[in-house]
C-alpha cells in the first residue's frame, strides 16, 4: 500500500513537473509577461500588444525568433463532405512550428502556416474528419465560411502541454476576422507573445532591454514587458507586484512530502512489526552466532530478507498502480499514463524498491544482530529495552502526521464550501448559456422570442462574455471626482435587455437597458456594478456622466456585484454598455414551471432549426461556476485519499507496537489474570500507554496545523477562520482510530490463556 500510494503520487507529480517537456528547445523559449501598474499595485498578465513580437525580433539581440498566438476565439466548426465537428483551434504566426517542435506526420513545419488559407491538424482530428484517406491537400471549411487547405498533420498534443488544440491556423486569419486589430496600438493587449533566445545566458540582458520597450514606442504608457521561462509557466504562474511568488508548485511540494511520508510510515511499520517478532528470531540469532556467524553476515541476511519483501511488495504495488490509474484519472479528470516504454520509469521503481528495503530493514537488521547468544540461549532474553522508546517516538510522529492530515482535509473542504455558499450576485440555478455562432449571429432575437413563446425560458439576454468568465478590462474610464494620478482597472462586461430579470441579479439603483429607450441601443448609456458605484463616492450614481476615452456615457443603473472571475478575490469595478453586435453568448433563464429536460429539449430543437450547421451547445452556469473550484477540490480529494491511506498504514504501525508491548508483558498479563484482573482492566492497562502517545502527537500536530493552514488560507481574499472544534474533531477522530487499533491487540492478549504464558519448559 505504501509503495503503491507513493508511486501514484509520483506519477501525478511527474505529470505536472514535465509540462511542455516535449519541446526540444524548452530551455530557450520564454513567454512575454506584461506588468501594468495601477490601484497601488502591479498587475501581471500574458496579454501583450500585437506589435511586440516583431519589435523584439528586430530590436533585441540574441533573439532567434518570436511568435504570437491566440486561442480564445480560434475554436470553430470543421466541415468536410457535409460532416461537421466542433474542435479547439489556435491562431499562430508561421514560425509557430519552427519554435515548438511538434512531430509532423506529414507536411513541413517551416512552411505549414505560410499560406493564409492553410490549416495544420492533429492525427486525431485527421482520423475523425477523413478516416483512412490522406488529408494532405484536401480542403475543409471552418465555420461554414472559410475554406482551408490541410498543409500538415502532427501527432496528438500531449495532455500536459500549455497548448491544447485540434488544429492551428495562420495569425492573419484572426486579423481578417477582427478588423479592429489592424490598427491596434501599444495600449491594446490581446496577443500571447513567445520568444526563443539563442542561449539562456542572455536572459537577464534581454529583460533589461524589454523593460523600456513599450515606453520607447508609445507615449506615456508605463507598462513593462519581461520574459518568463515557459518551463516554469505551469507551476509558477502566481504573480504579486510583478514578481513570481509560486503557484501550483506549492501544491506539488505538498504531495512530494506526502509521498515521502507515506513511504516512510510504511517503512516504520515494517520496523515495528519486525521488532515485535524479535523473540521469535532471537533463538535463531543465538544459534547462528554460537556456530560461528558474524554480525555482518546476520545484518546481510536481514537486509536481504527486507529487500526480498520490498521487491515483492514493489511488484504488487506496480500491479495496483496499473489497476488504479484509470479510476484515478476519472476521479481527478486528468490523463495520467504510466511511461512503460521509458527506462527511467523502471529505474525509479527498482530504486524505490531498493530504498524501501534498505530503510525498512536497516534498524531491524542492526537490532536483531546485536543479541547476545549466551543470554538468548539461557532464556534471559528480554527483547531489549532501547527498541521501545524509538518505537514510541516513531508512532508519535506517525500520528502527529495523521492529525495534521485530518485537520487539513476538514479545513480544505470547509474553505471550498465557504466560498461556494458566498453570494455570487446572481441566481445560477436554472440558468443556461448558449454560444452565439454561425447563423445565431443574426438570429439571436428570433431564438429568444421562439423559446419564450414555446414556454422553455422566461428571460434571456445576450452578453459579451460568459457569466463565469472575465478578462476584458481597461484603464481608460474617467468619472467626476477621479484624481489625475488615479489608475483603476475596470472590467468591461457588455449586456443586453432583461439582464437583471434573466440572471436574477439585484438592481440597486436606476433601471436596466430596455428597448423602450433608443438612447440605450445608440450606445450612449451604461450600467455599472456596485464596486464601481462605491469607487465614485457619489450619493446618486444614476444620471452621472462618465467617459471611456473620448466617448461619454450616462449611467442609467447600478447592479449588484457579480462573481465572474476568481471567486477568491474581491469583485473588481465593472462597466456595462449595450452589447449590440459584440455579443458572444446568450444567457437564458429556464421556465421553472416545466422540467429541465423538456426545456433543454426545446432549446435543442430550436437551435437545430435556426442553426443547423452547428451541433447545439448548452452550458449550465452552475456547472461552469463549479469548475472554478477544481484546483481546491483536487487538493482536498488527494489529501483525503492519500491521507486516509497514510492513517491506515499508521494504524498498522500502532498495531505492531501494541503486539510488541503485549509480547513483552505476556507474563505480567498472565499473573494479573491469575490474581483476578478482568479483561477490561487488562485492556485499559495496555491501551493507556498508547493513548498517552496519541495525546502527545495531538499536542505536537495542533500548533503545526494552525501555522501551516493559516499560511495556506491567507492566500485567499475570502477565507474561513480556524475554529477550535476543527482541531478537537481531528484529535477525537485520531483517538478513536488509535483506540480501535490498540483494543484489538489488547483484547487478544487479555483473552489469552495465562497457563501458556506462565509455564516453564
XYZ file of C-alpha atoms in Angstrom:
761
model
C 0.000 0.000 0.000
C 2.792 2.402 0.920
C 4.778 1.853 -2.278
C 1.655 1.904 -4.484
C 0.489 5.191 -2.902
C 3.973 6.666 -3.316
C 4.152 5.607 -6.993
C 0.711 7.022 -7.762
C 1.600 10.351 -6.159
C 4.935 10.427 -8.002
C 3.080 9.795 -11.277
C 0.772 12.746 -10.528
C 3.767 14.933 -9.572
C 5.644 13.912 -12.735
C 2.583 14.837 -14.840
C 2.920 18.448 -13.666
C 6.720 18.654 -13.481
C 7.056 17.531 -17.134
C 4.669 20.154 -18.542
C 5.859 21.241 -22.020
C 8.884 18.924 -21.847
C 8.058 17.585 -25.308
C 9.606 20.734 -26.797
C 13.291 20.308 -27.676
C 14.147 23.993 -27.207
C 12.173 24.407 -23.982
C 15.078 25.921 -22.040
C 15.410 28.666 -24.671
C 11.688 29.525 -25.006
C 10.064 32.294 -22.964
C 6.604 33.808 -22.697
C 6.325 37.601 -22.610
C 4.611 38.810 -19.432
C 3.093 42.269 -19.090
C 3.403 44.316 -15.872
C 0.810 47.096 -15.549
C 0.881 49.493 -12.559
C -2.432 50.654 -11.118
C -4.603 50.664 -7.981
C -1.400 50.896 -5.932
C -0.090 47.531 -7.156
C 1.258 45.824 -10.272
C -0.932 43.547 -12.390
C 0.825 40.787 -14.352
C -0.727 39.005 -17.332
C 0.308 37.306 -20.566
C -1.707 39.575 -22.890
C 0.634 41.784 -24.930
C 0.385 44.212 -27.890
C 0.387 42.575 -31.319
C 3.338 44.809 -32.297
C 5.580 43.369 -29.588
C 6.726 40.177 -31.354
C 8.070 41.879 -34.478
C 9.660 44.679 -32.436
C 11.536 42.233 -30.196
C 12.758 40.300 -33.223
C 14.140 43.423 -34.916
C 15.465 45.383 -31.937
C 16.616 42.889 -29.278
C 19.884 40.962 -29.765
C 20.248 37.203 -29.079
C 16.649 36.510 -30.194
C 16.225 33.600 -32.617
C 12.531 34.075 -33.381
C 9.253 35.371 -31.951
C 5.643 34.306 -32.488
C 2.128 35.324 -31.425
C -0.803 33.069 -30.553
C -4.478 33.438 -29.651
C -6.715 30.589 -28.570
C -9.857 32.139 -27.047
C -11.559 32.856 -30.405
C -9.992 30.153 -32.571
C -12.363 27.288 -31.722
C -14.757 26.518 -34.521
C -16.723 24.164 -36.703
C -14.673 21.968 -39.035
C -16.644 20.623 -42.014
C -15.740 18.120 -44.731
C -18.213 16.357 -47.049
C -21.189 17.589 -45.010
C -19.733 16.156 -41.770
C -19.163 18.823 -39.112
C -17.238 18.715 -35.830
C -16.694 21.415 -33.189
C -12.995 21.480 -32.346
C -10.456 23.563 -30.421
C -8.232 25.807 -32.504
C -5.224 28.096 -32.217
C -4.207 31.160 -34.232
C -0.424 31.348 -34.620
C 2.311 33.036 -36.626
C 4.015 30.955 -39.379
C 7.097 30.330 -37.181
C 4.999 28.520 -34.544
C 6.112 25.037 -35.630
C 9.713 26.177 -36.003
C 9.773 27.296 -32.379
C 7.716 24.439 -30.932
C 8.976 21.022 -32.020
C 5.765 19.109 -32.720
C 6.287 15.854 -34.612
C 4.988 16.174 -38.171
C 3.473 13.012 -39.660
C 3.014 14.859 -42.949
C 3.944 18.324 -44.149
C 6.813 20.731 -43.490
C 6.928 22.551 -40.117
C 8.720 25.540 -41.657
C 6.156 26.265 -44.369
C 2.955 24.690 -42.981
C 1.419 28.034 -41.901
C 2.884 30.384 -44.502
C -0.183 30.322 -46.763
C -3.129 32.384 -45.430
C -5.627 29.595 -46.182
C -3.648 26.746 -44.568
C -4.513 24.555 -41.594
C -2.439 22.064 -39.599
C -4.446 19.326 -37.878
C -3.711 16.672 -35.277
C -3.661 12.961 -36.015
C -6.874 12.500 -34.028
C -8.721 15.208 -35.985
C -7.427 13.744 -39.258
C -8.900 10.335 -38.364
C -12.163 11.920 -37.190
C -12.706 14.003 -40.335
C -11.028 11.983 -43.091
C -10.994 8.422 -41.775
C -8.408 6.328 -43.606
C -7.958 8.717 -46.557
C -4.949 11.035 -46.858
C -5.931 14.558 -45.653
C -2.951 16.367 -47.192
C -4.022 18.965 -49.761
C -7.733 18.456 -49.095
C -9.999 21.418 -48.357
C -12.052 21.701 -45.197
C -14.357 24.540 -44.213
C -14.168 26.409 -40.921
C -17.388 27.878 -39.525
C -19.156 27.218 -42.843
C -17.363 30.215 -44.381
C -13.629 29.817 -44.723
C -12.095 27.114 -46.995
C -8.749 25.892 -45.661
C -6.211 23.507 -47.203
C -4.601 20.870 -44.981
C -0.849 21.559 -45.113
C 0.303 19.466 -42.176
C -0.589 16.624 -39.782
C 1.046 16.390 -36.362
C 0.949 13.871 -33.529
C -1.777 14.407 -30.931
C -0.983 17.189 -28.468
C 0.224 15.875 -25.058
C -2.238 16.495 -22.233
C 0.426 18.151 -20.074
C 1.101 20.968 -22.508
C 0.298 24.688 -22.328
C -1.165 24.488 -25.855
C -4.336 22.435 -26.242
C -5.747 22.386 -29.774
C -7.059 20.180 -32.565
C -5.926 22.493 -35.347
C -3.685 25.519 -35.928
C -4.473 28.272 -38.451
C -2.460 31.363 -39.520
C -2.493 34.509 -37.374
C -3.548 36.584 -40.373
C -6.990 34.924 -40.289
C -7.569 36.398 -36.826
C -6.783 39.887 -38.111
C -9.013 39.374 -41.143
C -11.921 38.361 -38.902
C -11.339 41.265 -36.469
C -10.795 44.487 -38.400
C -10.085 46.470 -35.215
C -6.799 44.580 -34.744
C -5.282 46.078 -37.895
C -4.940 49.485 -36.174
C -4.272 48.174 -32.653
C -1.511 50.153 -30.930
C 0.810 49.548 -27.963
C -2.043 50.079 -25.492
C -4.132 47.196 -26.840
C -3.198 43.860 -25.253
C -4.689 40.708 -26.763
C -1.840 38.521 -28.090
C 0.375 35.989 -26.352
C 3.979 36.518 -27.388
C 6.666 33.813 -27.225
C 10.385 34.455 -27.645
C 13.177 31.985 -28.409
C 16.661 33.052 -27.325
C 19.952 31.744 -28.687
C 21.086 30.872 -25.182
C 19.530 31.143 -21.681
C 22.612 33.103 -20.554
C 21.290 36.190 -22.401
C 18.008 36.094 -20.442
C 18.972 38.873 -17.988
C 20.354 41.160 -20.689
C 17.218 40.770 -22.841
C 14.915 41.507 -19.906
C 16.780 44.734 -19.169
C 16.082 45.878 -22.731
C 12.419 44.823 -22.630
C 11.661 46.920 -19.523
C 11.547 50.078 -21.604
C 10.422 48.714 -24.968
C 6.765 49.846 -24.598
C 7.730 53.274 -23.227
C 10.105 53.667 -26.176
C 7.351 53.078 -28.752
C 4.370 54.729 -27.041
C 3.605 57.973 -25.267
C 3.092 57.773 -21.519
C 2.493 54.011 -21.345
C 4.160 52.706 -18.154
C 3.699 49.011 -18.881
C 6.825 46.869 -18.641
C 7.452 43.645 -20.555
C 9.604 40.840 -19.171
C 10.332 37.283 -20.285
C 9.346 34.326 -18.127
C 10.592 30.767 -18.834
C 7.930 28.624 -20.493
C 9.268 25.678 -18.468
C 8.063 27.448 -15.293
C 4.782 28.906 -16.549
C 2.589 25.994 -15.452
C 3.987 25.723 -11.915
C 4.961 29.331 -11.115
C 2.056 31.303 -12.584
C 1.157 33.311 -9.480
C 2.489 36.881 -9.565
C 2.409 39.566 -6.897
C 3.600 43.091 -7.635
C 5.267 41.979 -10.820
C 7.206 39.010 -9.461
C 6.511 35.283 -9.444
C 5.641 34.061 -5.938
C 4.827 30.441 -6.710
C 1.606 28.828 -7.813
C 0.836 25.179 -8.424
C 4.390 24.287 -7.358
C 3.354 24.869 -3.724
C 0.723 22.152 -4.081
C 3.237 19.845 -5.793
C 5.642 20.252 -2.857
C 2.833 19.169 -0.518
C 2.341 15.965 -2.498
C 6.089 15.325 -2.631
C 6.179 15.463 1.174
C 3.032 13.323 1.367
C 4.551 10.658 -0.934
C 7.751 10.528 1.146
C 5.841 10.449 4.447
C 3.570 7.606 3.312
C 6.605 5.571 2.237
C 8.481 6.295 5.471
C 5.404 5.423 7.546
C 5.233 2.086 5.739
C 8.959 1.542 6.427
C 8.491 2.397 10.104
C 5.663 -0.124 10.297
C 7.922 -2.829 8.899
C 10.427 -1.968 11.638
C 7.692 -2.143 14.267
C 6.394 -5.498 13.061
C 9.915 -6.919 12.683
C 10.839 -5.883 16.201
C 7.575 -7.279 17.566
C 8.655 -10.658 16.195
C 12.126 -10.280 17.726
C 11.696 -13.031 20.301
C 10.783 -15.490 17.551
C 14.065 -14.679 15.789
C 16.167 -14.416 18.961
C 16.977 -18.138 19.258
C 17.819 -18.260 15.546
C 20.291 -15.393 16.028
C 21.739 -17.056 19.150
C 22.299 -20.396 17.429
C 23.800 -18.755 14.313
C 26.205 -16.726 16.448
C 27.089 -19.799 18.566
C 28.103 -21.803 15.492
C 30.250 -19.007 14.121
C 28.126 -16.485 12.196
C 29.475 -12.945 12.405
C 27.361 -9.846 12.886
C 27.999 -8.700 9.322
C 26.580 -11.910 7.854
C 23.487 -11.591 10.096
C 22.979 -7.968 9.040
C 23.354 -9.025 5.386
C 20.792 -11.811 5.955
C 18.185 -9.488 7.485
C 18.777 -6.754 4.880
C 18.410 -9.393 2.120
C 15.129 -10.590 3.663
C 13.923 -6.994 3.792
C 14.923 -6.398 0.151
C 13.106 -9.570 -0.959
C 9.955 -8.446 0.840
C 10.381 -4.932 -0.576
C 10.741 -6.169 -4.174
C 7.756 -8.488 -3.754
C 5.779 -5.507 -2.422
C 7.017 -3.354 -5.322
C 5.795 -5.892 -7.897
C 2.359 -5.974 -6.220
C 2.405 -2.155 -5.955
C 3.061 -1.818 -9.710
C 0.079 -4.095 -10.402
C -2.050 -1.944 -8.060
C -0.750 1.156 -9.887
C -1.820 -0.175 -13.313
C -5.250 -1.095 -11.923
C -5.824 2.203 -10.114
C -4.645 4.756 -12.719
C -7.883 4.652 -14.817
C -10.033 5.267 -11.721
C -7.606 7.938 -10.534
C -7.888 9.706 -13.908
C -11.675 9.605 -13.727
C -11.647 10.896 -10.151
C -9.417 13.901 -10.936
C -10.473 14.376 -14.576
C -6.873 14.163 -15.844
C -4.991 11.795 -18.151
C -2.098 10.174 -16.328
C -0.263 7.433 -18.206
C 2.469 5.109 -16.968
C 5.616 5.560 -19.110
C 6.222 1.820 -19.532
C 8.488 2.368 -22.527
C 10.887 4.680 -20.683
C 13.944 3.229 -18.913
C 13.903 5.916 -16.222
C 10.431 4.809 -15.045
C 11.625 1.274 -14.353
C 14.878 2.610 -12.841
C 12.766 4.712 -10.461
C 10.604 1.721 -9.497
C 13.648 -0.512 -8.879
C 15.361 2.307 -6.975
C 12.253 2.818 -4.865
C 12.220 -0.916 -4.055
C 15.894 -0.842 -3.014
C 15.417 2.356 -0.984
C 12.383 0.928 0.810
C 14.147 -2.373 1.527
C 17.263 -0.703 2.917
C 15.405 1.874 5.027
C 12.857 -0.562 6.446
C 15.376 -3.367 7.013
C 18.268 -1.376 8.446
C 17.078 -0.928 12.035
C 15.741 -4.498 12.496
C 18.989 -5.855 10.998
C 21.237 -3.965 13.409
C 18.867 -4.546 16.332
C 18.406 -8.314 15.846
C 22.073 -8.926 15.085
C 23.067 -7.299 18.381
C 21.543 -10.077 20.558
C 23.995 -11.841 22.889
C 23.863 -15.620 22.204
C 24.544 -16.672 25.829
C 21.620 -14.677 27.218
C 19.299 -15.723 24.432
C 20.040 -19.440 24.727
C 19.797 -19.292 28.543
C 16.316 -17.830 28.232
C 17.388 -14.500 29.748
C 16.401 -12.543 26.609
C 14.022 -9.671 27.333
C 13.739 -8.319 23.796
C 15.839 -5.273 24.585
C 14.861 -2.003 26.244
C 16.227 0.501 23.745
C 13.799 -0.507 20.996
C 10.631 0.595 22.732
C 11.426 4.327 23.138
C 12.397 4.543 19.449
C 9.126 2.813 18.543
C 7.220 5.317 20.672
C 8.916 8.283 19.017
C 8.090 6.925 15.557
C 4.449 6.312 16.466
C 4.145 9.858 17.854
C 5.473 11.197 14.541
C 3.080 8.946 12.597
C 0.010 10.084 14.482
C 1.061 13.738 14.517
C 1.100 13.433 10.716
C -2.333 11.751 10.826
C -3.793 14.570 12.967
C -2.390 17.151 10.547
C -3.878 15.359 7.521
C -7.306 15.077 9.132
C -7.208 18.760 10.137
C -6.076 19.809 6.655
C -8.824 17.802 4.954
C -11.547 19.317 7.166
C -10.111 22.821 6.625
C -9.887 22.494 2.817
C -13.446 21.179 2.493
C -14.779 23.937 4.767
C -12.926 26.603 2.734
C -14.380 25.295 -0.538
C -17.847 25.118 0.982
C -17.493 28.636 2.406
C -16.636 30.152 -0.989
C -19.375 28.153 -2.714
C -22.006 29.481 -0.301
C -20.914 33.120 -0.639
C -23.299 35.177 -2.725
C -22.112 35.377 -6.323
C -24.536 38.182 -7.130
C -26.916 36.201 -9.329
C -29.023 33.047 -9.308
C -27.036 30.414 -11.186
C -29.690 27.698 -10.799
C -31.901 27.111 -13.852
C -29.597 29.418 -15.790
C -28.007 28.244 -19.055
C -25.838 29.817 -21.734
C -25.748 29.242 -25.486
C -22.755 30.460 -27.548
C -23.574 32.735 -30.468
C -22.114 31.033 -33.538
C -22.998 30.553 -37.168
C -26.486 31.767 -38.093
C -27.211 32.780 -34.486
C -25.113 35.884 -35.051
C -28.115 37.431 -36.833
C -30.921 35.325 -35.360
C -30.361 35.524 -31.606
C -33.516 37.656 -31.158
C -35.509 35.125 -33.201
C -34.237 32.304 -30.985
C -35.099 34.167 -27.771
C -38.638 35.019 -28.933
C -39.252 31.473 -30.173
C -38.171 29.930 -26.849
C -40.249 32.408 -24.846
C -43.334 31.638 -26.952
C -42.705 27.904 -26.506
C -42.521 28.378 -22.725
C -38.987 26.956 -22.430
C -37.496 30.152 -20.992
C -38.843 33.137 -19.046
C -35.988 35.510 -19.853
C -32.856 35.872 -21.962
C -30.110 38.392 -22.524
C -27.101 38.461 -24.877
C -23.712 39.199 -23.258
C -20.194 39.959 -24.480
C -18.757 37.156 -22.331
C -19.956 34.204 -20.315
C -21.226 34.992 -16.824
C -18.467 32.758 -15.446
C -15.585 34.394 -17.342
C -13.727 37.672 -17.097
C -10.568 39.203 -18.526
C -11.760 42.064 -20.736
C -10.763 45.274 -18.954
C -9.430 48.793 -19.433
C -7.745 51.660 -17.578
C -9.365 54.314 -19.754
C -12.506 55.179 -17.750
C -12.904 58.660 -16.215
C -15.615 59.862 -13.825
C -16.410 63.048 -11.887
C -14.032 63.428 -8.952
C -11.423 60.992 -10.255
C -7.929 62.089 -9.273
C -5.389 62.769 -12.019
C -2.951 60.124 -10.834
C -5.663 57.589 -10.006
C -5.443 54.493 -12.201
C -8.125 51.824 -11.734
C -8.613 48.688 -13.826
C -12.274 48.435 -14.874
C -13.876 45.201 -16.121
C -15.887 45.537 -19.333
C -18.976 43.304 -19.453
C -21.498 44.352 -22.093
C -25.085 43.162 -21.723
C -28.491 43.259 -23.440
C -32.096 43.786 -22.392
C -33.655 41.952 -19.404
C -30.237 41.392 -17.810
C -31.366 41.535 -14.160
C -34.551 39.556 -14.819
C -32.632 36.803 -16.609
C -29.655 36.477 -14.286
C -31.509 37.118 -11.042
C -29.103 39.860 -10.016
C -30.453 42.760 -7.982
C -30.881 46.230 -9.470
C -29.649 48.587 -6.734
C -30.327 51.910 -8.431
C -31.926 53.283 -11.596
C -33.000 50.997 -14.443
C -31.558 48.407 -16.795
C -31.268 48.591 -20.583
C -34.581 48.478 -22.404
C -35.784 48.653 -25.997
C -38.127 51.411 -24.812
C -35.118 53.741 -24.634
C -33.442 54.304 -28.042
C -30.569 56.039 -26.236
C -29.520 52.612 -24.885
C -29.127 50.994 -28.293
C -27.353 54.143 -29.526
C -24.539 53.186 -27.115
C -24.793 56.386 -25.066
C -25.737 54.847 -21.731
C -24.050 52.471 -19.319
C -24.699 50.395 -16.230
C -22.106 49.825 -13.510
C -21.745 47.324 -10.714
C -21.804 48.072 -7.002
C -17.992 48.177 -6.749
C -17.806 50.875 -9.458
C -20.529 52.922 -7.737
C -18.611 52.803 -4.426
C -15.429 53.820 -6.238
C -17.026 57.084 -7.414
C -18.159 58.122 -3.874
C -21.350 59.783 -5.143
C -24.670 59.983 -3.308
C -26.539 59.142 -6.503
C -24.818 57.190 -9.256
C -27.644 57.068 -11.816
C -27.502 60.080 -14.116
C -23.736 60.552 -13.749
C -21.810 61.077 -16.979
C -18.563 59.131 -17.310
C -16.083 58.911 -20.173
C -14.492 55.909 -21.836
C -11.672 57.522 -23.756
C -13.360 60.456 -25.510
C -16.849 58.899 -25.577
C -19.331 59.977 -22.855
C -21.833 57.566 -21.279
C -24.712 58.324 -18.929
C -25.071 55.815 -16.101
C -28.693 54.621 -16.003
C -28.432 51.810 -13.429
C -26.351 50.071 -10.772
C -26.474 46.284 -10.318
C -25.162 44.061 -7.544
C -21.582 42.796 -7.851
C -21.285 39.581 -9.877
C -18.584 36.992 -9.188
C -17.340 36.290 -12.711
C -13.577 35.899 -12.340
C -11.654 34.479 -9.399
C -14.201 33.747 -6.616
C -11.440 34.121 -4.003
C -10.754 37.772 -4.867
C -12.790 40.935 -4.408
C -15.113 41.749 -7.285
C -13.488 44.481 -9.418
C -15.376 47.576 -10.651
C -17.300 46.748 -13.843
C -18.807 48.817 -16.646
C -21.591 47.519 -18.911
C -22.716 49.124 -22.152
C -25.380 47.787 -24.515
C -23.893 44.687 -26.142
C -25.191 45.210 -29.685
C -23.279 43.168 -32.275
C -20.443 42.235 -29.889
C -22.463 39.526 -28.134
C -20.818 36.105 -27.923
C -23.262 34.364 -25.565
C -26.965 34.252 -24.759
C -27.869 33.735 -21.090
C -31.294 32.091 -20.609
C -33.483 31.585 -17.540
C -35.285 28.233 -17.842
C -39.001 28.076 -17.101
C -39.297 26.677 -13.525
C -42.873 25.550 -14.245
C -41.537 22.903 -16.640
C -38.984 20.157 -16.217
C -35.362 20.963 -17.067
C -35.259 18.129 -19.614
C -38.281 19.442 -21.551
C -36.822 22.988 -21.553
C -33.467 21.710 -22.838
C -35.183 19.587 -25.497
C -36.990 22.666 -26.768
C -33.766 24.728 -26.844
C -32.012 21.927 -28.756
C -34.902 21.734 -31.217
C -34.862 25.490 -31.869
C -31.055 25.581 -32.225
C -31.135 22.782 -34.803
C -33.813 24.596 -36.782
C -32.197 28.052 -36.719
C -28.539 26.999 -36.832
C -28.496 23.550 -38.488
C -24.788 23.582 -39.362
C -23.704 23.709 -35.726
C -24.360 20.987 -33.150
C -26.362 22.520 -30.252
C -24.205 23.605 -27.298
C -25.798 24.395 -23.938
C -23.803 25.236 -20.808
C -25.309 25.098 -17.325
C -23.976 28.120 -15.443
C -23.909 26.362 -12.071
C -21.713 23.580 -13.526
C -19.337 26.073 -15.158
C -19.137 28.026 -11.901
C -18.162 24.858 -10.004
C -15.123 24.463 -12.289
C -13.601 27.491 -10.569
C -13.007 25.312 -7.507
C -11.406 22.432 -9.399
C -7.887 23.064 -8.078
C -9.026 23.166 -4.450
C -11.255 20.127 -4.977
C -8.291 18.214 -6.404
C -6.166 19.203 -3.410
C -8.919 18.110 -0.998
C -9.532 14.861 -2.861
C -5.863 13.885 -2.918
C -5.362 14.898 0.725
C -8.426 12.867 1.656
C -7.436 9.800 -0.375
C -3.757 9.588 0.481
C -4.276 10.983 3.968
C -6.686 8.119 4.595
C -4.127 5.630 3.299
C -1.436 7.182 5.498
C -3.708 6.885 8.541
C -4.487 3.220 7.750
C -0.779 2.483 7.388
C -0.101 4.365 10.654
C -2.653 2.156 12.382
C -0.710 -0.888 11.220
C 2.336 0.664 12.891
C 0.402 1.112 16.111
C -0.769 -2.496 15.809
C 2.875 -3.552 15.549
C 3.805 -1.588 18.655
C 0.807 -2.985 20.559
C 1.828 -6.515 19.563
C 5.391 -5.785 20.683
C 4.250 -4.407 24.060
C 1.871 -7.329 24.627
C 4.682 -9.765 23.848
C 6.988 -8.016 26.338
C 4.350 -8.082 29.099
C 2.888 -11.518 28.423
C 3.934 -12.933 31.802
C 2.698 -9.818 33.619
C -0.688 -10.210 31.918
C -0.778 -13.885 32.925
C -0.006 -13.085 36.579
C -2.631 -10.315 36.662
C -5.261 -12.674 35.199
C -4.460 -15.344 37.772
C -4.789 -12.734 40.530
C -8.256 -11.737 39.263
C -7.771 -8.917 36.776
C -10.672 -8.603 34.315
C -10.396 -8.254 30.552
C -11.481 -4.600 30.854
C -8.703 -3.919 33.388
C -6.097 -5.503 31.157
C -7.308 -3.707 28.024
C -7.136 -0.407 29.912
C -3.647 -1.244 31.156
C -2.328 -1.962 27.658
C -4.191 0.922 25.976
C -3.179 3.631 28.460
C 0.402 3.954 27.212
C -0.694 4.233 23.597
C -3.309 6.872 24.361
C -0.574 8.925 26.000
C 1.453 8.654 22.755
C -1.553 9.779 20.713
C -2.173 12.726 23.059
C 1.478 13.774 22.648
C 1.043 13.501 18.861
C -2.059 15.731 19.030
C -0.157 18.259 21.158
C 2.587 18.438 18.515
C 0.277 18.433 15.486
C -2.170 21.152 16.592
C 0.244 24.146 16.589
C 1.880 22.903 13.368
C -1.572 22.568 11.737
C -2.633 26.048 12.881
C 0.558 27.602 11.465
C 0.535 25.705 8.142
C -3.194 26.049 7.421
C -3.317 29.753 8.328
C -0.432 30.264 5.907
C -2.483 28.462 3.217
C -5.719 30.346 3.974
C -4.070 33.769 3.838
C -3.675 33.287 0.062
C -7.434 33.812 -0.316
C -9.206 37.161 -0.008
C -12.236 35.406 1.479
C -11.476 32.543 3.839
C -12.662 30.747 6.945
C -11.066 31.105 10.370
C -9.627 28.016 12.022
C -12.023 27.121 14.833
C -11.021 25.138 17.909
C -13.560 22.452 17.071
C -11.661 21.533 13.877
C -8.615 20.626 15.969
C -10.815 18.920 18.566
C -12.587 16.861 15.896
C -9.289 15.834 14.276
C -7.922 14.820 17.688
C -11.085 12.898 18.565
C -11.050 11.015 15.238
C -7.395 10.113 15.786
C -8.049 8.885 19.339
C -10.977 6.733 18.181
C -8.864 5.238 15.365
C -5.991 4.560 17.779
C -8.308 3.006 20.393
C -9.918 0.705 17.855
C -6.480 -0.373 16.629
C -4.945 -0.967 20.073
C -8.070 -2.545 21.543
C -7.898 -5.416 19.061
C -4.404 -6.429 20.200
C -5.154 -5.658 23.867
C -8.300 -7.809 23.916
C -6.431 -10.600 22.147
C -3.690 -10.523 24.812
C -6.179 -10.238 27.688
C -8.167 -13.266 26.468
C -5.067 -15.474 26.140
C -4.743 -18.485 28.434
C -2.423 -17.454 31.355
C -1.245 -21.072 31.778
C 0.603 -20.873 28.431
C 2.429 -17.685 29.380
C 3.366 -18.725 32.947
C 4.508 -22.321 32.476
C 8.244 -23.010 32.260
C 9.513 -25.700 29.955
